[in-house]
Coordinates of C-alpha atoms and ligand atoms in Angstrom, one line a residue:
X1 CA -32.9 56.2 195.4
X2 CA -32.7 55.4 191.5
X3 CA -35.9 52.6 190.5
X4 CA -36.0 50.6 187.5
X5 CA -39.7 50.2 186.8
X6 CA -40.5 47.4 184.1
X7 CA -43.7 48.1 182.7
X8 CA -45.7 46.8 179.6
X9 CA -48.3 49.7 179.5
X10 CA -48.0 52.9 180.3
X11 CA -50.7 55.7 180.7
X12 CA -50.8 57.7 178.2
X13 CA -48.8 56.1 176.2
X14 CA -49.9 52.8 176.1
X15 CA -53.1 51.2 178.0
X16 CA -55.1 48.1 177.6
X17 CA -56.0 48.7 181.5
X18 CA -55.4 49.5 184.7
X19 CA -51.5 48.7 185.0
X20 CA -50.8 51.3 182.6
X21 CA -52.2 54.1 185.2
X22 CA -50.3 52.5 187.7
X23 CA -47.5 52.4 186.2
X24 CA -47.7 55.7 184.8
X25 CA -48.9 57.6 188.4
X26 CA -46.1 55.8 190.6
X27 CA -43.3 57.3 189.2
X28 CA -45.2 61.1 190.1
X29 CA -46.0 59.6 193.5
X30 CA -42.7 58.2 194.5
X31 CA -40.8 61.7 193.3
X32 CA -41.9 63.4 196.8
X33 CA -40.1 60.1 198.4
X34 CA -37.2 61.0 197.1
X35 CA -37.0 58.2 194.8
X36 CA -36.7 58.8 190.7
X37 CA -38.3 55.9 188.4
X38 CA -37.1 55.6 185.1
X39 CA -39.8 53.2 183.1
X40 CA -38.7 50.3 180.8
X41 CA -41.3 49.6 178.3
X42 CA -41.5 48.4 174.6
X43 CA -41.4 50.6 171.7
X44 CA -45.1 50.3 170.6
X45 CA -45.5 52.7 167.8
X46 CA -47.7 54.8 170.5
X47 CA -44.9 55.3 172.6
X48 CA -42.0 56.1 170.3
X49 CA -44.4 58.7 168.3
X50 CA -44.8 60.6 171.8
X51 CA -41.3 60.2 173.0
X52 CA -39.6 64.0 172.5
X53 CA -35.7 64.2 171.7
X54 CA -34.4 60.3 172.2
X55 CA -30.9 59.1 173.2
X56 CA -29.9 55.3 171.5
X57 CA -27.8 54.1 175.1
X58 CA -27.8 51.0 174.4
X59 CA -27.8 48.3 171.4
X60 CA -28.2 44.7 170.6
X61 CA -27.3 43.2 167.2
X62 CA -29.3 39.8 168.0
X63 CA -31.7 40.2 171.0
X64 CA -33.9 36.7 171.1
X65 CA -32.5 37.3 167.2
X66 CA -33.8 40.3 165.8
X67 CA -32.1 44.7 166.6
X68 CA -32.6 46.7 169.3
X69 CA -32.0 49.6 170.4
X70 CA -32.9 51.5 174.0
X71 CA -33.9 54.7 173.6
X72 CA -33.9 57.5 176.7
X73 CA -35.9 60.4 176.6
X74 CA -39.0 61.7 178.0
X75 CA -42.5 62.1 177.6
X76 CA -44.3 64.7 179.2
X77 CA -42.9 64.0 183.0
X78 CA -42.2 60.3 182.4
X79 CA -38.9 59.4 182.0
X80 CA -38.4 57.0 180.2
X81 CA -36.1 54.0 178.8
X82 CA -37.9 52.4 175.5
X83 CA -36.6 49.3 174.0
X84 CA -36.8 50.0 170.2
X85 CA -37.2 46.6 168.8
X86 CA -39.5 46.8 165.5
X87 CA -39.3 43.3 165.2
X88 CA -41.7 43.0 167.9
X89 CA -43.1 46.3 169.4
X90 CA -43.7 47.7 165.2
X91 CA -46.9 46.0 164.6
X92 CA -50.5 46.8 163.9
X93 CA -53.2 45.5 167.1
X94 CA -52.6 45.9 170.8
X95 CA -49.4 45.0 173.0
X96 CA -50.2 41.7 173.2
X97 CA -52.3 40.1 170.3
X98 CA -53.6 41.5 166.7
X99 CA -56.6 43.4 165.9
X100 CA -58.7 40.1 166.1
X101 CA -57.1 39.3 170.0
X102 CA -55.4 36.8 169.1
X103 CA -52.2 37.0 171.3
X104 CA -49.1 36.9 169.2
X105 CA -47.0 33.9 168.9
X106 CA -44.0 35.0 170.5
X107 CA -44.5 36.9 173.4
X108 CA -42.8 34.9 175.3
X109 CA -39.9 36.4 173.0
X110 CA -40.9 39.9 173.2
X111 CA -41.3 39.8 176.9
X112 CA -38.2 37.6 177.7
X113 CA -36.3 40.5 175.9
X114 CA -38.5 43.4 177.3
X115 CA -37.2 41.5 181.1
X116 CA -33.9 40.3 179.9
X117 CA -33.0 44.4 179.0
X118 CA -34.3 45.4 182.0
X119 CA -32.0 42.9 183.6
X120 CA -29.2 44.1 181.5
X121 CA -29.8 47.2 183.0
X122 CA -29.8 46.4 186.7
X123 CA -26.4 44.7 185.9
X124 CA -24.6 47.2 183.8
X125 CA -26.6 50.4 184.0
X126 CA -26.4 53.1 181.4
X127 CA -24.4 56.1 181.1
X128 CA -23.7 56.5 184.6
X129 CA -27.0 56.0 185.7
X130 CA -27.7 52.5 187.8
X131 CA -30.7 51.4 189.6
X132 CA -30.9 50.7 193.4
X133 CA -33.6 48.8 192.6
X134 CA -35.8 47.1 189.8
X135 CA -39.5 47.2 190.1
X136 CA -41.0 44.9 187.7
X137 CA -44.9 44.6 187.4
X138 CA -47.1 41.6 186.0
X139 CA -46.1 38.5 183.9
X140 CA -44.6 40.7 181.1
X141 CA -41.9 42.2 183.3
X142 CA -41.3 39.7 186.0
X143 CA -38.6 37.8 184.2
X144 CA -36.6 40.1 185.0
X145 CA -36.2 39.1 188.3
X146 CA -35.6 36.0 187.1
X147 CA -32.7 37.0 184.9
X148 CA -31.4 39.2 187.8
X149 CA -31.4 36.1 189.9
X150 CA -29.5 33.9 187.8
X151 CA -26.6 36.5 186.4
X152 CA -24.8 39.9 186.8
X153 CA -27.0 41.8 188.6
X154 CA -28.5 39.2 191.4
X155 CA -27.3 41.7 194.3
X156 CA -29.8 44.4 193.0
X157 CA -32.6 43.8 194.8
X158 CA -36.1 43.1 192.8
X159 CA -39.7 43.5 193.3
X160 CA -42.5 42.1 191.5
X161 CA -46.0 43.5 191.5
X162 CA -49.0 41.4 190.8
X163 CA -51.8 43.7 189.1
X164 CA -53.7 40.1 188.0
X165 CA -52.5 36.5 189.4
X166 CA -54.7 35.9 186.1
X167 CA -52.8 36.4 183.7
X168 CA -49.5 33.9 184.4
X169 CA -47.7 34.0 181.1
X170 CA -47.5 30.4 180.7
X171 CA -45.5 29.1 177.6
X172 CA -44.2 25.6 176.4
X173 CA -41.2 23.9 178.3
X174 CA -39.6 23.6 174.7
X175 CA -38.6 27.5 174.7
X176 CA -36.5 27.6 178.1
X177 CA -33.1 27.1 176.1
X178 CA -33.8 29.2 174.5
X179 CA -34.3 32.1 177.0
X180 CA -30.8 32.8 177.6
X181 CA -30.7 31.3 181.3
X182 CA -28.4 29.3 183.0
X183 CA -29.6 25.5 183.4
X184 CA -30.0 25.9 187.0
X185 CA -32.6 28.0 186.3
X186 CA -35.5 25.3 185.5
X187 CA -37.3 23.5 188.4
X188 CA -39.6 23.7 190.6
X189 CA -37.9 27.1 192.2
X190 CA -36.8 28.8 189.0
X191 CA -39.2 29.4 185.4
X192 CA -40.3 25.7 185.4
X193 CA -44.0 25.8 186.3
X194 CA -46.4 22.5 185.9
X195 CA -44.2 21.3 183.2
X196 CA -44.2 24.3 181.2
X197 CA -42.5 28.2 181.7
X198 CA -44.3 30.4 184.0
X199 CA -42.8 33.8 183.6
X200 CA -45.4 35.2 186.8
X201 CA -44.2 32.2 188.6
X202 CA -40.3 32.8 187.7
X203 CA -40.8 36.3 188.9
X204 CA -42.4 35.6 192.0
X205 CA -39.8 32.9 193.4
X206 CA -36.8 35.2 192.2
X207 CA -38.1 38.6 193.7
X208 CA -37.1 40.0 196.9
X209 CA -40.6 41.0 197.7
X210 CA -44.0 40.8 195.9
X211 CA -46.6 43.4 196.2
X212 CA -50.1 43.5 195.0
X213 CA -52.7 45.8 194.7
X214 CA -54.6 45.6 197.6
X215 CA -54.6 43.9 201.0
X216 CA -57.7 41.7 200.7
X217 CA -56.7 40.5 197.5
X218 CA -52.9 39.7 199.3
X219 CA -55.0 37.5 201.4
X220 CA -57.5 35.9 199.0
X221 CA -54.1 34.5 196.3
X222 CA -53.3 32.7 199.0
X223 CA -56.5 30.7 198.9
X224 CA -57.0 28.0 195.9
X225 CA -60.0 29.8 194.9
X226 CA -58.1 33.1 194.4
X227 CA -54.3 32.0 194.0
X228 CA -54.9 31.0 190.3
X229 CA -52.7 27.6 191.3
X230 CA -50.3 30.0 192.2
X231 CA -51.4 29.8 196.3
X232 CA -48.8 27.6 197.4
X233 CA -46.1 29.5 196.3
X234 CA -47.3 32.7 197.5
X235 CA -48.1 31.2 201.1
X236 CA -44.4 29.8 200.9
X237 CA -43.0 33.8 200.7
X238 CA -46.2 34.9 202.7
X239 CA -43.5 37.3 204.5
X240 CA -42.5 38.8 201.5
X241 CA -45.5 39.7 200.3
X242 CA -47.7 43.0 200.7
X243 CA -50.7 44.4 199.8
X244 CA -50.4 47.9 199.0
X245 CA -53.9 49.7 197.6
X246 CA -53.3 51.8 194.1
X247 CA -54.2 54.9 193.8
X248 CA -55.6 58.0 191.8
X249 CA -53.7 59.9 189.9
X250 CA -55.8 63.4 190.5
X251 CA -53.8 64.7 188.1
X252 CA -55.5 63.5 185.2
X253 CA -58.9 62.7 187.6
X254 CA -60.1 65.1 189.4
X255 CA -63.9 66.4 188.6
X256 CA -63.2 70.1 189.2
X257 CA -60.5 70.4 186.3
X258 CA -61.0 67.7 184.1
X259 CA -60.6 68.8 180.5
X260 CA -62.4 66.0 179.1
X261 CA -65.8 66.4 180.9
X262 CA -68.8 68.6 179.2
X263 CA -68.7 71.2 182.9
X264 CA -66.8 70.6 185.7
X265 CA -68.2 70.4 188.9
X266 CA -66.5 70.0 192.5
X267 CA -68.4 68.5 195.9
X268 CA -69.7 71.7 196.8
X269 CA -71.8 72.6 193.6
X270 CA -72.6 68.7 192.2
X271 CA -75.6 70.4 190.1
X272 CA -72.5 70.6 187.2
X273 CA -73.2 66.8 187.1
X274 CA -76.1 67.6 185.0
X275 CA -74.6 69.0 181.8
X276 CA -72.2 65.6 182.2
X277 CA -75.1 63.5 182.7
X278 CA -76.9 65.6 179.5
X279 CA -73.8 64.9 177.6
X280 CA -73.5 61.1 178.5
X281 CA -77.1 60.6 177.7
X282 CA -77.0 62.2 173.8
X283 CA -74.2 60.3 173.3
X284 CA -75.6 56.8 173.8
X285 CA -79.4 57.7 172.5
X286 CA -80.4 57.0 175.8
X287 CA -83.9 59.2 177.1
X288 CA -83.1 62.3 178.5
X289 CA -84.7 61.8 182.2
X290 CA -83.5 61.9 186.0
X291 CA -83.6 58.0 186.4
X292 CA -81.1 56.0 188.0
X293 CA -78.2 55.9 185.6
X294 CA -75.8 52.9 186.0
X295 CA -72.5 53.1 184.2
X296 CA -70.1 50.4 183.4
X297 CA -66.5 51.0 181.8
X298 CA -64.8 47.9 181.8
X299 CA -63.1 44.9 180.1
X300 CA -66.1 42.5 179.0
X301 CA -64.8 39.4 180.8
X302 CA -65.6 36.8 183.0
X303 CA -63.4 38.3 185.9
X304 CA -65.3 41.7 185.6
X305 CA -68.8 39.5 185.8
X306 CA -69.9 41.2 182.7
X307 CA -72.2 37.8 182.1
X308 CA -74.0 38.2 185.8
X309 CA -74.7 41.9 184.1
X310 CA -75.9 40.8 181.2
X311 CA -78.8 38.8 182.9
X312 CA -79.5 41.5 184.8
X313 CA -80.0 43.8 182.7
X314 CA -83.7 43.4 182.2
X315 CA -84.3 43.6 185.7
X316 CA -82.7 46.7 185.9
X317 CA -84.7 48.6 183.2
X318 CA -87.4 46.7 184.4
X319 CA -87.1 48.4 187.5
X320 CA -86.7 52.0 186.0
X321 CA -83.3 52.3 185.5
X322 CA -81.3 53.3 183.0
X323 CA -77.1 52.0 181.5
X324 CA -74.7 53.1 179.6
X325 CA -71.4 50.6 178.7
X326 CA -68.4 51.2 177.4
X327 CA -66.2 48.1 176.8
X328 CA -64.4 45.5 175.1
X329 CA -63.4 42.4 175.6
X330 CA -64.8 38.6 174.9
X331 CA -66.5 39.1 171.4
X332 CA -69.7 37.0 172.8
X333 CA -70.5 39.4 175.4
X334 CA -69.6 42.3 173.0
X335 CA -72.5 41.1 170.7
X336 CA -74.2 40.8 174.1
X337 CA -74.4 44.3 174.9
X338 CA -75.2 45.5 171.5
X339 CA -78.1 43.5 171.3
X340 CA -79.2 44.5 174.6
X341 CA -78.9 47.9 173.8
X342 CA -81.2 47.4 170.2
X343 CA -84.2 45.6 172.8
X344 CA -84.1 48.5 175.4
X345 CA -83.6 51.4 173.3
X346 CA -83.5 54.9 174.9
X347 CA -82.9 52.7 178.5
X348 CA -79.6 50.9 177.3
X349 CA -76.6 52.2 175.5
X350 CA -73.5 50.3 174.7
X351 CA -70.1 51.1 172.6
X352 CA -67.6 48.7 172.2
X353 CA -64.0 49.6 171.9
X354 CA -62.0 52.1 174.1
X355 CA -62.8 55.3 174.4
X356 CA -60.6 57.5 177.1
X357 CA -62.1 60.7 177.2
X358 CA -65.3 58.9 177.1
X359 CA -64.9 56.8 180.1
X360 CA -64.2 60.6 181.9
X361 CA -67.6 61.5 180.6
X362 CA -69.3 58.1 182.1
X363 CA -67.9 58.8 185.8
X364 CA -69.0 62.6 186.0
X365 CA -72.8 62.2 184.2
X366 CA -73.3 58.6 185.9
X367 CA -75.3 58.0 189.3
X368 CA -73.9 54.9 189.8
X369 CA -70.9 52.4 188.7
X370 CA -71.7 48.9 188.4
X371 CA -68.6 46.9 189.5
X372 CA -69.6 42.8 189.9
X373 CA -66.3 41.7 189.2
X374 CA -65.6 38.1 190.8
X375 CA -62.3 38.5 191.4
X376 CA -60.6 42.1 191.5
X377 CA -57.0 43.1 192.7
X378 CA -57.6 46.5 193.2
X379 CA -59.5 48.3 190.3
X380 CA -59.7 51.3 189.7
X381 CA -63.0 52.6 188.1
X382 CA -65.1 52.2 191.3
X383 CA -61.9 55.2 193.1
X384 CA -62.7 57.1 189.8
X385 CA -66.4 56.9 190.8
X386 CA -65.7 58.2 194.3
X387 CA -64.1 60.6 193.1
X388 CA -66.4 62.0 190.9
X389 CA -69.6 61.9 193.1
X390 CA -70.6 58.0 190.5
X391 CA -71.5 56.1 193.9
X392 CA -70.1 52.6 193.3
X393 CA -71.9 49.3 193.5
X394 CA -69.7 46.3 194.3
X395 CA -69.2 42.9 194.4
X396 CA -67.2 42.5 198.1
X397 CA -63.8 41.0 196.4
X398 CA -60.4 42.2 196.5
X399 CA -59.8 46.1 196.3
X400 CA -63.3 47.1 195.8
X401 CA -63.9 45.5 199.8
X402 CA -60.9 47.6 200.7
X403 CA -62.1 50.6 199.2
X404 CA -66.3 50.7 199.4
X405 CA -68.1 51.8 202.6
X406 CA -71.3 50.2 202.0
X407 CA -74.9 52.0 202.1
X408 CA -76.0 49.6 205.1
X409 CA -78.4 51.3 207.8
X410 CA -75.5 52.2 210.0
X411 CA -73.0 54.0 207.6
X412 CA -76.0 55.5 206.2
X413 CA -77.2 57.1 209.7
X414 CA -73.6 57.6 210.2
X415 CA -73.4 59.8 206.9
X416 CA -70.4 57.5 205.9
X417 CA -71.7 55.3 203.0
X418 CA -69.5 55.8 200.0
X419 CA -71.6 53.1 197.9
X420 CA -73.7 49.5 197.6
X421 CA -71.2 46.5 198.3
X422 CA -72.8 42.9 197.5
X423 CA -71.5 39.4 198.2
X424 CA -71.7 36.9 196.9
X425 CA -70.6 37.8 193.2
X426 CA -73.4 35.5 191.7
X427 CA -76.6 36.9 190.0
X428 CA -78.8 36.4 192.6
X429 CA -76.7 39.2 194.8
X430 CA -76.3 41.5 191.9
X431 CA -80.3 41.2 191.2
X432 CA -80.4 42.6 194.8
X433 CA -77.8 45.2 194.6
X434 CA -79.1 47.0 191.3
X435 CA -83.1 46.9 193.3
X436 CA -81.4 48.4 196.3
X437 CA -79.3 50.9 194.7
X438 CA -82.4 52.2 193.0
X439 CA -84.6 52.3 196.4
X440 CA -81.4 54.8 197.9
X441 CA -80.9 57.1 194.4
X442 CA -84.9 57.6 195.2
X443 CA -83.9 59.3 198.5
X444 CA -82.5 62.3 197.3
X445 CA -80.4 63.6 200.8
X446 CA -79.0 60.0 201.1
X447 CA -77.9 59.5 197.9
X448 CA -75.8 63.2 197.8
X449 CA -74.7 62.5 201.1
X450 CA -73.2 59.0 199.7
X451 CA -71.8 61.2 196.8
X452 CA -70.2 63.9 198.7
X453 CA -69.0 61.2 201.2
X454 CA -66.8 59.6 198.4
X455 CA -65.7 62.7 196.8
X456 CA -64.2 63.4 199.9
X457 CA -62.4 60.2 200.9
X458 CA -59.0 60.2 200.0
X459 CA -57.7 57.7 197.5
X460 CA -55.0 59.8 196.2
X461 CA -51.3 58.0 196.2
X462 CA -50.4 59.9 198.9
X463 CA -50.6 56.9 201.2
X464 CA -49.3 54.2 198.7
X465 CA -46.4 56.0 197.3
X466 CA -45.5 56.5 200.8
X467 CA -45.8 52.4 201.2
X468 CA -44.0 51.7 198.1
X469 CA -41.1 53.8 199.2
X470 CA -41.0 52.4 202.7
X471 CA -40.8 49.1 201.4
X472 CA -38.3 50.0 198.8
X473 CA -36.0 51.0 201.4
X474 CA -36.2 48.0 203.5
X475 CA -35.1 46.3 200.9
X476 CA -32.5 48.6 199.5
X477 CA -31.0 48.5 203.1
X478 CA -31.1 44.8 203.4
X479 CA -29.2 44.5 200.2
X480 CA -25.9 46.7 201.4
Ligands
ADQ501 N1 -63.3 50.5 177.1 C1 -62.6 51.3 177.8 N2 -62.4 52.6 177.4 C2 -61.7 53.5 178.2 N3 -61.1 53.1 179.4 C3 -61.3 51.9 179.8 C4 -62.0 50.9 179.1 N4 -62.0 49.8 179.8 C5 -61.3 50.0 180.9 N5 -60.9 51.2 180.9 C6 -60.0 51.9 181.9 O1 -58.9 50.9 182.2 C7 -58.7 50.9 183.6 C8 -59.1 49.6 184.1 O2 -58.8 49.6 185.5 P1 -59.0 48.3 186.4 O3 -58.6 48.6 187.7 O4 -60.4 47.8 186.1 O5 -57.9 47.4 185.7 P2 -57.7 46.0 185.0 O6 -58.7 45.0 185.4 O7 -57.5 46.3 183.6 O8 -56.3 45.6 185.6 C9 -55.7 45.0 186.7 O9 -54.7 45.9 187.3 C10 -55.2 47.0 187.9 C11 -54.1 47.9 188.4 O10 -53.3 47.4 189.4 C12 -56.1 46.6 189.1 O11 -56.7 47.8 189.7 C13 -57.2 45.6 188.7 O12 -57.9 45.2 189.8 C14 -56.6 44.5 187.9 O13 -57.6 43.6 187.4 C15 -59.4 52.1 184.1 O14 -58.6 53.3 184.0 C16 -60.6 52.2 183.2 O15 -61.2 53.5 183.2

């Protein structure tokens, strides 16, 4: 089967967060499913400097008014179809806003035309080659389906994954005529959303299925406290929709041959945590000592709880332990952490910005990975903690219920504890979690024995990709 994937970010060649390794594992995954992904995404200056030898296969004089060009080549194993549009993608700052975060004026442009390509795509194909299928992933790709829908290419069948029902893509009523869509197209089951555009909402009533990233979180969107005022449309196409749980790309994560990490260790011989831990500790002028060290690597928002942490964070050093963040996000809470880190010296570390290699470095010298999100689709840094023996702690939401065997009396006797799993995601419970999570590191055989646990659980995509593709074919089949 030939995929169109739709993707905004795409590890490593673009990634604010976790969509990016997503979208840049699945394609690997899916290859032993005998289905080949091609990737749509915008020509961000990252991604056109690490494109090798390019082919122009397609043009536009005036997409939403400015040249384009896609370009097909590939990086590393990606392959990949790159809409060259300097107009848009050329700019200093991230994908989505400049270097201050303030998002840019017209995305809705740049991701209409991102969608409306890929679209193009599905209807026409390109040099041959034409997709059985589009997979198009968060707000900045979903209009796709909606273009699909609505022109040349409706037949193709279209999925939409929701990585975070939080980000909608919400824009003025005033730019629909101008989004190239027939006027059938606006109301309350096309892009017309609360009296505005919703591009999530467009996508999600115009695929054939929607997918998200875990099965608990499939259930909690169709709540109002989860479904982001989203929850009645999602119950409406509750059959279409699935939770299917990411997974690791153990390519790039995997403890035992991990370039980035100061020594490489594996499950049998976790002592080569120590040099990592050594390492992790220099780095962030924290003392060099065996207490508990937490670890957070994370966007500093309100979703990820980062506030809950922040008052916390005396109790925890008060307590003995120790924490290292790395982060960026809402400028207030960066400050936050800073300042934190000046009152605790030697206990508390903090380093705004993004920092790949580091946040390799964090998993494999961390003792534990402080996750209090209070809502999360899947996430992906408490798997990357399994994985490399950083036992998890967890607020019980989403993917991190699906994913977290918590340290209770039972799974510990049982020797299957893979980490500390709290609810509610309010201080009070996080207070608790941090106290308890420093009571188990002090028992030295239960602690490993939670380590070695998650090392060994298998989060791989193995599973998933074998989900994906299953459900891929369904649809494939229901289209002929
Ligand atoms: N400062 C920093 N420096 C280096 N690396 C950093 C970093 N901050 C974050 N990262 C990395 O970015 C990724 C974040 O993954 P999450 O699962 O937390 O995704 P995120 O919330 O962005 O995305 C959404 O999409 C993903 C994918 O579906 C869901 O898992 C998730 O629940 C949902 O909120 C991880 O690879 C992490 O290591």
């Amino acid at each position: 089967m030939q995929l169109l994937s739709v993707a905004s970010e795409i590890y490593p060649l673009i990634k604010t967060g976790g969509l990016a390794d997503v979208a840049g594992a699945l394609p690997g995954a899916l290859a032993g499913h005998d289905v080949a992904v091609r990737t749509l995404v915008p020509g961000y200056p990252s991604v056109l400097a690490r494109l090798g030898k390019a082919k122009a296969v397609r043009r536009y004089d005036a997409l939403f008014g400015v040249p384009a060009t896609v370009l097909a080549g590939k990086a590393g194993e990606l392959d990949l179809l790159v809409l060259d549009a300097p107009d848009f993608f050329a700019r200093e700052g991230g994908p989505y806003g400049d270097a201050g975060g303030r998002d840019w004026t017209d995305n809705w442009k740049r991701f209409a035309a991102l969608s409306r390509v890929g679209a193009d795509i599905a209807a026409e194909g390109i040099k041959g080659w034409r997709p059985d299928l589009v997979h198009a992933h968060d707000w900045q790709g979903a209009m796709t389906a909606a273009y699909m829908r609505f022109g040349p290419a409706h037949a193709v069948p279209r999925v939409v994954t929701i990585h975070n029902l939080a980000f909608q893509g919400r824009f003025g009523a005033d730019i629909f005529p101008h989004l190239g869509l027939p006027p059938e197209a606006w109301g309350v089951d096309g892009v017309e959303y609360y009296g505005g555009t919703g591009f999530l909402k467009a996508g999600l009533v115009s695929a054939d299925a929607i997918t998200t990233v875990s099965p608990t979180y499939a259930d909690e969107i169709r709540s109002p406290v989860h479904g982001m005022g989203l929850d009645g449309l999602i119950n409406g196409r509750a059959d279409r929709l699935h939770g299917i749980l990411n997974g690791v790309d153990t390519a790039i994560w995997d403890p035992a041959t991990d370039p980035l990490l100061a020594r490489r260790y594996s499950v049998r011989a976790l002592g080569g945590r120590t040099a990592n831990r050594r390492a992790l500790e220099a780095h962030f002028g924290l003392d060099r000592d065996d207490a508990p060290l937490f670890i957070i690597v994370s966007r500093l928002t309100w979703q990820k709880g980062m506030d809950m942490v922040m008052g916390a964070i005396d109790h925890l050093v008060g307590l003995g332990g120790k924490l290292a963040v790395l982060g960026s996000g809402d400028h207030p809470l960066e400050g936050a952490f800073l300042a934190a880190a000046d009152r605790h010296r030697g206990r508390v570390g903090a380093q705004i910005g993004y920092d790949e290699p580091l946040s390799h470095l964090m998993q494999a010298g961390g003792d534990a990975i402080l996750i209090p999100s209070r809502f999360e689709p899947c996430g992906l840094t408490q798997l990357y903690g399994l994985r490399y023996g950083c036992v998890p702690v967890v607020a019980r939401v989403g993917g991190l219920a699906d994913t977290v065997i918590d340290a209770n009396e039972a799974a510990v006797g049982a020797g299957v504890a893979t980490g500390l799993v709290f609810a509610p995601s309010d201080p009070l419970a996080l207070h608790g979690a941090i106290a308890r999570t420093i009571r188990l590191h002090a028992s030295r055989p239960d602690w490993q024995a939670m380590q070695r646990s998650g090392m060994r659980a298998d989060f791989s995509w193995t599973h998933s990709a074998a989900r994906y593709a299953e459900l891929f074919r369904a649809l494939v089949q229901e289209a002929v």
